[in-house]
């Protein structure tokens, strides 16, 4: 017999929020504190922002009995990561005038602003809206920013996958006008008019929900790490449909083996014209069956492991007018970006530039400003935290090249660094247990010295670090994963695949930077000496017996 468990606190907050309004508008007018009301800080996520405090200053301010140094992080919704140069200039202006002067490209093809004071929130939202941008549903228990393979080298196929990402994002948006009312002062819905949320439901989803659209051979979006992934199937140069992948996710909690990362399962294939309906019903099955009492068990991956993948697929099929067909063959080669220039047959070209951990400031910010002022092409943010200057016409190539060189934006990174990602972590992330973005670059410098010794400096090896086990840089599908435990201390995972299809496994727990270098160095040496033709480091880590192959999420914590 099922025991009825109480709903989580967040369910109560959502239910009482009047479709995500809460008392946010009132809280914005209160100048005696830099913070918002506790319940509202859960609701603001649906509006695309988080209340944070500067953790570098926390202890000192505590000693002086001062309020924490509150500020806000705002995340934009940019389906497929595409901005016009004009929009880029607006983002930069808002980052400088309303935030901490940096732009942070995220692992989901969008921008985060950090360090925004309460009084700057509304001008920032209005500034974005003036350039057709918004932050709706960028966070919260909803479908988040939909990402798609960023590399535009096959323009028509890229237009199809990025168009699908945009349509999915629009279709699954909350219907409440709360965002427009609070941030744009839109008139309140007149009495008697009942708003509804026909897809998400009036208490929204049990937990966050993420969608990625991948265009093989690129798995830059890590399609298997998503609640829902759509893999484009290309036949005779056109997309004939999408394989449907469900139940991926990264987050877990240290010491709680009932939480685990999981790679998604392929449950079938749909035609392009049915992709939105399929997505809607994967969402509604999760809406109706997801766990609303325990948020640590509420993601789709747990719903699926509880009921079994066949039952889940059957429930989705029951709701579809046209059932899923058997999945089709596909192959990925890598999760990375291709750096530098790629030319198209029509003379236009794209330049992918390396942005270390997605943080844009100083000279990089200034250089991108000049590039955006040229007002050519598009700015495409990648899910590897890099940036593509896309569709540069032949006539502008020289001007772009000159600016790239002048600002040092054309400089290539070596193999490990160009395949690295680190999450934000300290000082803004309230959940960070250790450094990440501020630490990984130095650690990589030390690892590069070791790689040099064995002739591996130019080899592509993926390395990802997060400051806690939530997995924001998707560390559990990388060849080398580092996950924060306490300040300066990390768990080291090995054995992920280069194409993002396999989870890695814990190799050593609780190691500091010196230990990480000392542990990896002999593995690099034996890899250089013994690798098979074309063998990736992650595959080698399994073949040499360092770690066992992880088959499923349920198997992630097993160490045979
Ligand atoms: Fe994340 C929470 C940053 C991608 C899993 N994530 C957070 C918060 C908001 C911390 C918080 O809840 O207070 C972090 C804000 C830090 C800061 O100061 O900016 C944060 N996540 C990020 C970003 C900025 C990391 C980055 O360096 O780029 C990424 C923003 C993505 C975006 O634009 O939407 C980011 N987060 C991810 C990903 C990767 C992905 O989606 O492809 C994951 C793993 C995939 C997944 O969802 O399973 C991820 N973030 C989490 C989780 C764990 C969720 C779970 O199922 O357990 C949390 C914590 C939570 O939700 O309770 C979290
Ligand atoms: Fe913060 Fe953890 Fe996400 Fe890093 S992985 S940004 S530390 S929640």
Coordinates of C-alpha atoms and ligand atoms in Angstrom, one line a residue:
X1 CA 0.0 0.0 0.0
X2 CA 1.3 3.4 -0.9
X3 CA 1.9 5.6 2.1
X4 CA 0.8 9.2 1.5
X5 CA 3.9 11.4 2.2
X6 CA 3.7 15.1 3.0
X7 CA 4.4 17.5 0.1
X8 CA 7.7 19.3 0.3
X9 CA 7.9 22.9 1.5
X10 CA 8.4 24.1 -2.1
X11 CA 5.1 22.6 -3.1
X12 CA 3.4 24.7 -0.4
X13 CA 5.2 27.8 -1.5
X14 CA 4.3 27.3 -5.2
X15 CA 0.7 26.5 -4.4
X16 CA 0.3 29.7 -2.3
X17 CA 2.1 31.9 -4.7
X18 CA -0.7 33.1 -6.9
X19 CA 1.0 31.6 -10.0
X20 CA 4.5 32.7 -9.0
X21 CA 3.8 36.3 -7.8
X22 CA 4.2 35.8 -4.1
X23 CA 5.2 39.0 -2.4
X24 CA 8.2 39.7 -4.7
X25 CA 6.9 43.1 -5.9
X26 CA 6.5 44.3 -2.3
X27 CA 9.9 42.9 -1.4
X28 CA 11.5 45.0 -4.1
X29 CA 10.3 48.2 -2.5
X30 CA 11.8 47.4 0.9
X31 CA 15.1 49.3 1.3
X32 CA 15.9 48.3 4.9
X33 CA 17.3 45.0 3.6
X34 CA 19.2 43.8 0.6
X35 CA 17.3 40.5 0.7
X36 CA 13.8 39.3 -0.2
X37 CA 11.4 37.3 1.9
X38 CA 12.4 33.7 2.4
X39 CA 9.5 32.1 0.4
X40 CA 9.9 34.6 -2.4
X41 CA 13.5 33.5 -2.8
X42 CA 12.1 30.2 -4.0
X43 CA 9.7 31.9 -6.4
X44 CA 12.3 34.3 -7.9
X45 CA 13.9 31.2 -9.5
X46 CA 11.0 30.9 -11.8
X47 CA 11.7 34.6 -12.8
X48 CA 15.3 33.6 -13.6
X49 CA 17.2 34.8 -10.5
X50 CA 18.7 33.7 -7.2
X51 CA 19.4 35.5 -4.0
X52 CA 23.0 35.0 -3.1
X53 CA 25.6 36.6 -0.7
X54 CA 29.3 37.1 -1.1
X55 CA 30.7 34.1 0.7
X56 CA 34.2 35.7 0.8
X57 CA 32.7 38.3 3.1
X58 CA 30.4 36.1 5.1
X59 CA 32.6 35.5 8.2
X60 CA 33.8 39.0 8.5
X61 CA 30.3 40.5 8.2
X62 CA 29.0 37.9 10.7
X63 CA 31.6 39.0 13.2
X64 CA 30.6 42.6 12.8
X65 CA 26.9 41.6 13.1
X66 CA 26.2 43.0 9.7
X67 CA 23.6 41.6 7.3
X68 CA 25.2 39.3 4.7
X69 CA 26.4 41.0 1.6
X70 CA 23.3 40.1 -0.4
X71 CA 23.1 40.4 -4.1
X72 CA 21.4 38.5 -6.9
X73 CA 22.4 36.3 -9.8
X74 CA 20.2 36.6 -12.9
X75 CA 20.2 34.0 -15.6
X76 CA 18.8 34.7 -19.1
X77 CA 16.6 32.4 -21.2
X78 CA 18.3 32.2 -24.6
X79 CA 17.1 29.1 -26.5
X80 CA 20.0 27.6 -28.5
X81 CA 22.3 30.3 -27.1
X82 CA 21.9 32.7 -30.1
X83 CA 22.2 36.5 -29.7
X84 CA 22.4 39.2 -32.2
X85 CA 25.5 41.6 -31.9
X86 CA 23.1 44.3 -30.7
X87 CA 21.8 42.0 -28.0
X88 CA 25.3 41.2 -27.0
X89 CA 26.0 44.9 -26.6
X90 CA 23.0 45.2 -24.4
X91 CA 24.0 42.3 -22.2
X92 CA 27.4 43.8 -21.8
X93 CA 26.0 47.2 -20.9
X94 CA 23.7 45.7 -18.3
X95 CA 26.6 43.6 -16.9
X96 CA 28.6 46.8 -16.4
X97 CA 25.9 49.1 -15.2
X98 CA 23.7 46.8 -13.2
X99 CA 25.9 43.8 -12.2
X100 CA 29.6 43.1 -11.3
X101 CA 31.0 44.0 -14.7
X102 CA 31.4 40.4 -15.9
X103 CA 29.4 38.2 -18.2
X104 CA 29.3 34.5 -17.3
X105 CA 28.6 32.1 -20.1
X106 CA 27.0 29.0 -18.6
X107 CA 27.0 25.3 -19.4
X108 CA 23.6 25.8 -20.8
X109 CA 24.3 28.3 -23.6
X110 CA 23.2 31.4 -21.8
X111 CA 24.4 34.3 -19.6
X112 CA 24.5 34.8 -15.9
X113 CA 24.9 38.2 -14.3
X114 CA 26.3 38.2 -10.8
X115 CA 26.4 40.7 -8.0
X116 CA 23.2 42.6 -8.8
X117 CA 21.8 44.7 -5.9
X118 CA 18.1 44.6 -5.3
X119 CA 17.5 48.0 -6.7
X120 CA 19.1 47.0 -10.0
X121 CA 16.9 44.0 -10.7
X122 CA 14.1 45.8 -12.3
X123 CA 16.2 48.0 -14.6
X124 CA 18.1 44.9 -15.6
X125 CA 15.0 43.0 -16.5
X126 CA 13.5 46.0 -18.4
X127 CA 16.8 46.5 -20.2
X128 CA 16.8 42.9 -21.4
X129 CA 13.1 43.1 -22.4
X130 CA 13.8 46.2 -24.5
X131 CA 16.1 44.0 -26.7
X132 CA 13.6 41.1 -26.9
X133 CA 15.4 39.1 -24.1
X134 CA 14.0 37.7 -20.9
X135 CA 14.8 35.5 -17.9
X136 CA 11.4 33.7 -17.7
X137 CA 11.8 30.1 -16.4
X138 CA 15.6 30.2 -16.6
X139 CA 15.5 28.6 -13.1
X140 CA 12.8 26.9 -11.0
X141 CA 10.6 23.8 -11.3
X142 CA 9.9 24.3 -15.0
X143 CA 11.5 23.5 -18.3
X144 CA 14.7 25.5 -18.4
X145 CA 16.6 27.1 -21.2
X146 CA 16.5 24.6 -24.1
X147 CA 19.9 24.1 -25.6
X148 CA 20.9 22.8 -29.1
X149 CA 24.2 21.9 -30.8
X150 CA 25.9 25.2 -31.2
X151 CA 28.2 24.5 -34.2
X152 CA 26.5 26.1 -37.2
X153 CA 28.7 24.4 -39.9
X154 CA 25.7 22.9 -41.6
X155 CA 23.5 26.0 -41.7
X156 CA 20.2 24.4 -42.6
X157 CA 20.5 21.6 -40.1
X158 CA 21.6 24.0 -37.4
X159 CA 18.7 26.2 -38.2
X160 CA 16.4 23.2 -37.7
X161 CA 17.8 22.2 -34.3
X162 CA 18.0 25.7 -33.0
X163 CA 14.5 26.5 -34.3
X164 CA 13.2 23.4 -32.5
X165 CA 15.0 24.5 -29.3
X166 CA 13.3 27.9 -29.6
X167 CA 9.9 26.4 -30.3
X168 CA 10.2 23.9 -27.4
X169 CA 11.2 26.7 -25.0
X170 CA 8.2 28.8 -26.1
X171 CA 5.7 25.9 -26.0
X172 CA 6.7 24.9 -22.5
X173 CA 6.9 28.4 -20.9
X174 CA 4.7 29.1 -17.9
X175 CA 1.6 31.0 -19.0
X176 CA 1.3 33.2 -15.9
X177 CA 1.8 36.9 -16.5
X178 CA 3.6 37.3 -13.2
X179 CA 7.0 38.1 -14.8
X180 CA 5.5 40.8 -17.0
X181 CA 3.5 42.3 -14.1
X182 CA 6.4 42.4 -11.7
X183 CA 9.2 43.5 -14.0
X184 CA 7.5 45.4 -16.7
X185 CA 4.6 46.8 -14.7
X186 CA 2.2 45.2 -17.0
X187 CA -1.4 45.7 -15.8
X188 CA -2.6 43.1 -13.4
X189 CA -4.9 40.4 -14.8
X190 CA -8.4 41.8 -14.3
X191 CA -10.6 40.2 -11.6
X192 CA -12.6 37.2 -12.9
X193 CA -10.0 36.2 -15.6
X194 CA -8.6 32.9 -14.6
X195 CA -5.0 32.2 -15.6
X196 CA -4.1 28.6 -16.0
X197 CA -1.0 26.4 -16.6
X198 CA -2.4 23.7 -18.9
X199 CA 1.0 22.0 -19.4
X200 CA 3.0 22.6 -16.3
X201 CA 0.1 22.6 -13.9
X202 CA -0.7 25.2 -11.2
X203 CA 2.1 24.0 -8.9
X204 CA 4.5 23.6 -11.9
X205 CA 6.8 20.6 -12.1
X206 CA 8.1 18.5 -9.2
X207 CA 11.6 19.7 -10.0
X208 CA 13.7 21.4 -12.7
X209 CA 13.4 19.9 -16.2
X210 CA 16.1 20.2 -18.9
X211 CA 16.0 19.6 -22.7
X212 CA 18.8 19.4 -25.2
X213 CA 18.7 18.9 -29.0
X214 CA 21.8 17.3 -30.4
X215 CA 23.0 17.2 -34.0
X216 CA 25.4 14.3 -34.5
X217 CA 28.3 13.9 -34.7
X218 CA 28.5 16.7 -32.1
X219 CA 27.3 15.9 -28.6
X220 CA 28.4 19.3 -27.3
X221 CA 25.1 19.6 -25.4
X222 CA 25.7 16.3 -23.5
X223 CA 22.3 15.1 -24.6
X224 CA 22.4 12.0 -22.3
X225 CA 22.7 14.3 -19.2
X226 CA 19.2 15.8 -19.8
X227 CA 15.7 14.9 -18.6
X228 CA 14.8 14.9 -22.3
X229 CA 17.2 14.7 -25.2
X230 CA 16.4 14.8 -28.9
X231 CA 19.0 13.4 -31.2
X232 CA 18.6 14.6 -34.8
X233 CA 18.6 11.8 -37.3
X234 CA 20.0 13.1 -40.6
X235 CA 19.3 11.2 -43.9
X236 CA 20.3 12.7 -47.3
X237 CA 21.2 16.0 -45.7
X238 CA 17.9 16.6 -44.0
X239 CA 16.6 15.9 -40.5
X240 CA 14.0 13.1 -40.8
X241 CA 13.3 13.0 -37.1
X242 CA 14.7 12.7 -33.6
X243 CA 15.6 9.9 -31.3
X244 CA 14.1 10.5 -27.9
X245 CA 16.3 10.2 -24.8
X246 CA 14.8 10.4 -21.3
X247 CA 16.0 10.4 -17.7
X248 CA 19.5 11.9 -17.8
X249 CA 20.7 14.1 -14.9
X250 CA 23.8 14.8 -12.9
X251 CA 23.0 15.9 -9.4
X252 CA 23.7 13.8 -6.4
X253 CA 24.6 14.3 -2.7
X254 CA 27.8 13.1 -1.1
X255 CA 27.2 10.1 1.3
X256 CA 23.6 9.5 0.0
X257 CA 23.9 6.6 -2.5
X258 CA 20.2 6.7 -3.3
X259 CA 21.1 9.9 -5.2
X260 CA 23.2 9.4 -8.4
X261 CA 24.0 10.8 -11.8
X262 CA 22.3 9.0 -14.7
X263 CA 22.7 8.9 -18.5
X264 CA 19.4 8.9 -20.4
X265 CA 17.8 6.0 -22.2
X266 CA 16.7 6.1 -25.8
X267 CA 13.0 5.2 -25.9
X268 CA 12.2 5.7 -29.6
X269 CA 12.1 8.0 -32.6
X270 CA 9.6 10.7 -33.6
X271 CA 9.1 12.8 -36.8
X272 CA 10.1 16.5 -36.6
X273 CA 6.5 17.6 -36.7
X274 CA 5.8 15.5 -33.5
X275 CA 8.8 16.6 -31.5
X276 CA 6.9 19.2 -29.5
X277 CA 4.1 16.9 -28.7
X278 CA 6.5 14.3 -27.5
X279 CA 8.3 16.8 -25.3
X280 CA 5.0 18.0 -23.9
X281 CA 4.0 14.5 -22.9
X282 CA 7.4 13.6 -21.4
X283 CA 6.9 16.7 -19.3
X284 CA 3.3 15.9 -18.3
X285 CA 4.1 12.3 -17.3
X286 CA 6.8 13.7 -15.1
X287 CA 4.4 16.4 -13.8
X288 CA 1.9 13.7 -12.8
X289 CA 4.3 11.0 -11.5
X290 CA 7.3 12.8 -10.2
X291 CA 8.0 12.9 -6.4
X292 CA 6.6 16.0 -4.8
X293 CA 7.5 15.1 -1.3
X294 CA 11.3 14.6 -1.5
X295 CA 13.1 17.1 -3.7
X296 CA 16.2 15.0 -3.7
X297 CA 14.2 12.2 -5.4
X298 CA 12.1 14.4 -7.7
X299 CA 14.0 14.5 -11.0
X300 CA 12.7 12.5 -13.9
X301 CA 15.6 10.1 -13.6
X302 CA 14.2 8.8 -10.3
X303 CA 10.7 8.7 -11.6
X304 CA 12.0 6.5 -14.4
X305 CA 14.1 4.2 -12.2
X306 CA 11.1 3.8 -9.8
X307 CA 8.6 2.8 -12.4
X308 CA 11.0 1.2 -15.0
X309 CA 11.8 2.6 -18.4
X310 CA 9.3 0.4 -20.3
X311 CA 6.4 1.6 -18.1
X312 CA 7.5 5.3 -18.5
X313 CA 7.8 4.9 -22.3
X314 CA 4.3 3.3 -22.3
X315 CA 2.8 6.2 -20.3
X316 CA 4.3 8.7 -22.8
X317 CA 3.0 6.7 -25.8
X318 CA -0.5 6.5 -24.3
X319 CA -0.7 10.3 -24.4
X320 CA 0.7 10.7 -27.9
X321 CA -1.5 10.8 -31.0
X322 CA 1.3 9.3 -33.1
X323 CA 3.3 6.7 -31.2
X324 CA 7.1 6.6 -31.0
X325 CA 8.8 4.5 -33.7
X326 CA 11.9 2.3 -33.0
X327 CA 15.0 4.4 -32.5
X328 CA 17.4 4.9 -35.4
X329 CA 21.2 4.6 -35.6
X330 CA 23.3 7.6 -34.7
X331 CA 26.9 8.2 -33.7
X332 CA 28.6 10.9 -31.7
X333 CA 32.3 11.7 -31.9
X334 CA 32.9 14.2 -29.1
X335 CA 31.4 16.7 -26.6
X336 CA 33.9 19.4 -27.4
X337 CA 33.8 22.6 -29.5
X338 CA 35.8 23.1 -32.7
X339 CA 38.0 26.2 -32.2
X340 CA 39.1 28.8 -34.8
X341 CA 37.7 29.5 -38.2
X342 CA 35.4 27.1 -40.1
X343 CA 34.5 28.3 -43.7
X344 CA 31.2 27.7 -45.5
X345 CA 30.7 27.1 -49.2
X346 CA 29.0 30.5 -49.6
X347 CA 32.1 32.4 -48.3
X348 CA 30.8 33.1 -44.8
X349 CA 32.6 31.7 -41.8
X350 CA 32.4 31.0 -38.1
X351 CA 35.0 31.6 -35.4
X352 CA 34.8 29.7 -32.2
X353 CA 36.8 31.3 -29.4
X354 CA 37.9 29.8 -26.2
X355 CA 36.6 31.4 -23.0
X356 CA 38.1 30.0 -19.9
X357 CA 35.2 28.7 -17.7
X358 CA 32.9 31.1 -19.5
X359 CA 33.9 34.2 -17.5
X360 CA 34.1 37.3 -19.7
X361 CA 35.8 40.3 -18.2
X362 CA 38.6 42.9 -19.0
X363 CA 40.2 42.6 -22.4
X364 CA 37.9 39.8 -23.5
X365 CA 34.9 41.9 -22.7
X366 CA 36.4 44.9 -24.5
X367 CA 37.3 42.8 -27.5
X368 CA 33.9 41.3 -27.8
X369 CA 32.4 44.8 -27.5
X370 CA 34.4 45.9 -30.6
X371 CA 33.5 42.7 -32.5
X372 CA 29.8 43.3 -31.7
X373 CA 30.0 46.9 -32.9
X374 CA 30.9 45.5 -36.3
X375 CA 27.3 44.3 -36.3
X376 CA 27.8 41.3 -38.4
X377 CA 26.8 37.7 -37.9
X378 CA 25.5 36.2 -34.6
X379 CA 26.9 35.4 -31.2
X380 CA 26.3 31.7 -30.3
X381 CA 27.1 30.6 -26.8
X382 CA 28.1 26.9 -26.5
X383 CA 27.3 24.5 -23.7
X384 CA 31.0 24.2 -23.2
X385 CA 31.1 27.8 -22.0
X386 CA 32.7 29.1 -25.2
X387 CA 31.5 31.6 -27.8
X388 CA 31.0 31.3 -31.6
X389 CA 31.1 34.3 -33.8
X390 CA 28.8 32.8 -36.5
X391 CA 27.9 33.8 -40.1
X392 CA 30.7 36.3 -40.6
X393 CA 30.5 37.4 -44.2
X394 CA 33.7 37.2 -46.3
X395 CA 33.8 41.0 -46.5
X396 CA 34.2 41.3 -42.7
X397 CA 36.7 38.5 -42.1
X398 CA 39.7 40.8 -42.1
X399 CA 38.1 43.2 -39.6
X400 CA 37.1 40.4 -37.3
X401 CA 40.6 38.7 -37.6
X402 CA 42.3 42.0 -36.7
X403 CA 40.2 42.5 -33.6
X404 CA 40.6 38.9 -32.5
X405 CA 44.4 39.4 -32.7
X406 CA 44.4 42.8 -31.1
X407 CA 42.5 41.5 -28.1
X408 CA 44.3 38.1 -27.9
X409 CA 41.0 36.3 -28.6
X410 CA 42.5 34.1 -31.3
X411 CA 44.9 32.4 -29.0
X412 CA 44.4 28.6 -28.9
X413 CA 44.3 26.7 -25.7
X414 CA 46.1 23.3 -25.3
X415 CA 44.3 20.0 -25.2
X416 CA 43.3 19.7 -21.6
X417 CA 42.4 23.3 -21.1
X418 CA 40.3 23.6 -24.3
X419 CA 38.3 20.6 -23.1
X420 CA 37.8 21.8 -19.5
X421 CA 34.8 23.2 -17.7
X422 CA 34.4 24.5 -14.2
X423 CA 31.2 25.6 -12.5
X424 CA 30.9 29.0 -10.8
X425 CA 31.1 27.8 -7.1
X426 CA 32.7 30.4 -4.8
X427 CA 32.2 33.1 -3.9
X428 CA 28.6 33.4 -5.2
X429 CA 27.2 29.9 -5.2
X430 CA 25.4 29.2 -1.9
X431 CA 25.9 25.4 -2.3
X432 CA 29.6 25.3 -3.1
X433 CA 31.8 23.1 -0.8
X434 CA 35.0 24.0 -2.6
X435 CA 36.5 26.3 -5.3
X436 CA 35.9 25.5 -8.9
X437 CA 36.1 28.3 -11.5
X438 CA 38.8 30.1 -9.4
X439 CA 40.9 27.0 -9.0
X440 CA 40.7 24.8 -12.1
X441 CA 42.9 27.0 -14.4
X442 CA 45.8 26.7 -12.0
X443 CA 45.4 23.0 -11.6
X444 CA 45.3 22.6 -15.3
X445 CA 48.6 24.5 -15.6
X446 CA 50.2 21.9 -13.3
X447 CA 48.6 19.0 -15.1
X448 CA 49.9 20.4 -18.4
X449 CA 53.4 20.2 -17.1
X450 CA 52.8 16.5 -16.6
X451 CA 51.1 16.0 -20.0
X452 CA 54.1 17.7 -21.6
X453 CA 56.5 15.1 -20.1
X454 CA 54.6 12.4 -21.9
X455 CA 54.0 14.2 -25.2
X456 CA 50.3 14.6 -24.5
X457 CA 49.9 18.3 -24.3
X458 CA 47.9 18.6 -27.5
X459 CA 45.7 15.6 -26.8
X460 CA 42.0 16.2 -26.3
X461 CA 41.0 15.0 -22.8
X462 CA 37.9 16.2 -21.0
X463 CA 38.3 17.5 -17.5
X464 CA 35.4 19.0 -15.5
X465 CA 35.3 20.4 -12.0
X466 CA 32.4 21.3 -9.7
X467 CA 32.5 22.8 -6.3
X468 CA 29.9 20.4 -5.0
X469 CA 28.2 17.2 -6.2
X470 CA 25.3 18.9 -7.9
X471 CA 27.2 18.5 -11.2
X472 CA 26.7 21.9 -12.9
X473 CA 29.7 21.4 -15.2
X474 CA 28.4 17.8 -15.9
X475 CA 31.6 16.3 -14.3
X476 CA 30.2 12.7 -14.2
X477 CA 30.3 12.4 -18.0
X478 CA 33.9 13.6 -18.4
X479 CA 37.1 11.6 -18.7
X480 CA 38.5 13.3 -15.6
X481 CA 35.9 14.6 -13.1
X482 CA 36.7 16.5 -10.0
X483 CA 33.9 17.2 -7.4
X484 CA 34.3 19.3 -4.3
X485 CA 34.1 17.8 -0.9
X486 CA 35.4 20.5 1.4
X487 CA 37.7 23.5 0.8
X488 CA 40.7 22.3 -1.3
X489 CA 39.5 18.7 -1.3
X490 CA 37.9 16.8 -4.3
X491 CA 36.7 13.4 -5.3
X492 CA 38.4 12.2 -8.5
X493 CA 36.4 10.3 -11.1
X494 CA 37.7 8.6 -14.2
X495 CA 36.4 6.6 -17.1
X496 CA 33.8 8.8 -18.8
X497 CA 33.7 8.5 -22.6
X498 CA 34.8 11.3 -25.0
X499 CA 31.4 11.3 -26.7
X500 CA 29.4 11.8 -23.5
X501 CA 27.6 8.5 -23.6
X502 CA 29.1 6.9 -20.4
X503 CA 29.3 8.0 -16.8
X504 CA 32.7 7.9 -15.0
X505 CA 33.4 6.3 -11.6
X506 CA 35.1 7.3 -8.4
X507 CA 38.8 6.6 -8.6
X508 CA 40.1 8.4 -5.5
X509 CA 38.2 10.2 -2.7
X510 CA 39.2 13.2 -0.8
X511 CA 42.3 14.4 -2.6
X512 CA 43.9 17.8 -2.8
X513 CA 45.7 19.5 -5.7
X514 CA 49.1 17.9 -5.1
X515 CA 47.5 14.4 -4.8
X516 CA 45.5 14.9 -8.0
X517 CA 48.7 15.7 -9.9
X518 CA 50.6 12.8 -8.3
X519 CA 47.7 10.4 -9.1
X520 CA 47.2 11.4 -12.7
X521 CA 50.8 11.7 -13.7
X522 CA 51.6 7.9 -13.8
X523 CA 48.2 7.3 -15.5
X524 CA 49.2 9.9 -18.2
X525 CA 52.6 8.1 -18.6
X526 CA 51.0 4.7 -19.1
X527 CA 48.4 6.1 -21.4
X528 CA 51.0 7.7 -23.5
X529 CA 53.0 4.4 -23.7
X530 CA 50.1 1.8 -24.0
X531 CA 47.1 3.4 -25.6
X532 CA 45.6 1.7 -28.6
X533 CA 45.1 3.6 -31.9
X534 CA 42.6 6.4 -31.3
X535 CA 41.9 5.3 -27.7
X536 CA 40.6 8.1 -25.5
X537 CA 41.9 8.6 -21.9
X538 CA 38.5 7.7 -20.5
X539 CA 38.4 4.4 -22.4
X540 CA 42.0 3.7 -21.4
X541 CA 41.2 4.3 -17.7
X542 CA 38.8 1.4 -17.9
X543 CA 41.0 -0.9 -20.1
X544 CA 43.9 -0.5 -17.7
X545 CA 41.8 -1.4 -14.8
X546 CA 41.9 1.9 -13.0
X547 CA 38.1 2.0 -12.8
X548 CA 35.2 -0.3 -13.8
X549 CA 32.9 0.7 -16.6
X550 CA 29.8 2.4 -15.3
X551 CA 26.7 1.0 -17.1
X552 CA 23.8 2.8 -15.6
X553 CA 23.1 5.4 -12.9
X554 CA 22.2 2.7 -10.4
X555 CA 25.6 1.3 -11.0
X556 CA 27.5 4.6 -10.5
X557 CA 28.4 4.0 -6.8
X558 CA 29.3 0.3 -7.3
X559 CA 33.0 -0.6 -7.0
X560 CA 33.5 -4.2 -8.0
Ligands
LIG1 FE1 23.4 24.2 -11.6 C1 22.1 24.7 -8.6 C2 25.0 27.2 -11.4 C3 24.1 24.0 -14.9 C4 22.7 20.9 -11.5 N1 23.5 25.7 -10.3 C5 22.8 25.8 -9.1 C6 22.9 27.1 -8.4 C7 21.7 28.0 -8.9 C8 23.1 27.1 -6.9 C9 21.8 27.2 -6.0 O1 20.9 26.5 -6.2 O2 21.9 28.1 -5.1 C10 24.2 27.6 -9.1 C11 24.5 29.1 -9.2 C12 25.9 29.4 -9.0 C13 26.2 30.8 -9.2 O3 26.7 31.5 -8.3 O4 26.1 31.3 -10.4 C14 24.3 26.8 -10.4 N2 24.3 25.4 -13.0 C15 25.0 26.6 -12.7 C16 25.7 27.1 -13.9 C17 25.9 28.6 -13.9 C18 27.1 26.4 -13.9 C19 28.1 27.0 -14.8 O5 29.2 27.2 -14.4 O6 27.8 27.3 -16.0 C20 24.9 26.4 -15.0 C21 23.8 27.3 -15.4 C22 23.0 26.6 -16.5 C23 21.9 27.4 -17.1 O7 22.3 28.4 -17.8 O8 20.7 27.1 -16.9 C24 24.4 25.2 -14.3 N3 23.3 22.8 -13.0 C25 23.8 22.8 -14.3 C26 23.9 21.5 -14.9 C27 24.4 21.2 -16.3 C28 23.3 21.1 -17.3 O9 22.1 21.5 -17.0 O10 23.5 20.7 -18.4 C29 23.5 20.6 -13.9 C30 23.5 19.1 -14.0 C31 22.4 18.6 -14.8 C32 21.2 18.3 -14.0 O11 20.4 19.2 -13.8 O12 21.1 17.2 -13.6 C33 23.1 21.4 -12.7 N4 22.5 23.0 -10.3 C34 22.3 21.7 -10.4 C35 21.8 21.2 -9.2 C36 21.5 19.7 -8.9 C37 20.2 19.2 -9.5 C38 19.8 17.9 -9.0 O13 19.0 17.2 -9.8 O14 20.2 17.4 -8.0 C39 21.6 22.3 -8.4 C40 21.0 22.2 -6.9 C41 19.5 22.0 -6.9 O15 18.8 22.1 -7.9 O16 19.0 21.8 -5.8 C42 22.1 23.4 -9.1
LIG2 FE1 27.3 25.6 -7.1 FE2 27.6 23.0 -6.9 FE3 26.6 24.0 -9.1 FE4 29.1 24.3 -8.6 S1 28.1 22.4 -8.9 S2 27.7 26.0 -9.3 S3 29.2 24.5 -6.4 S4 25.7 24.1 -7.1

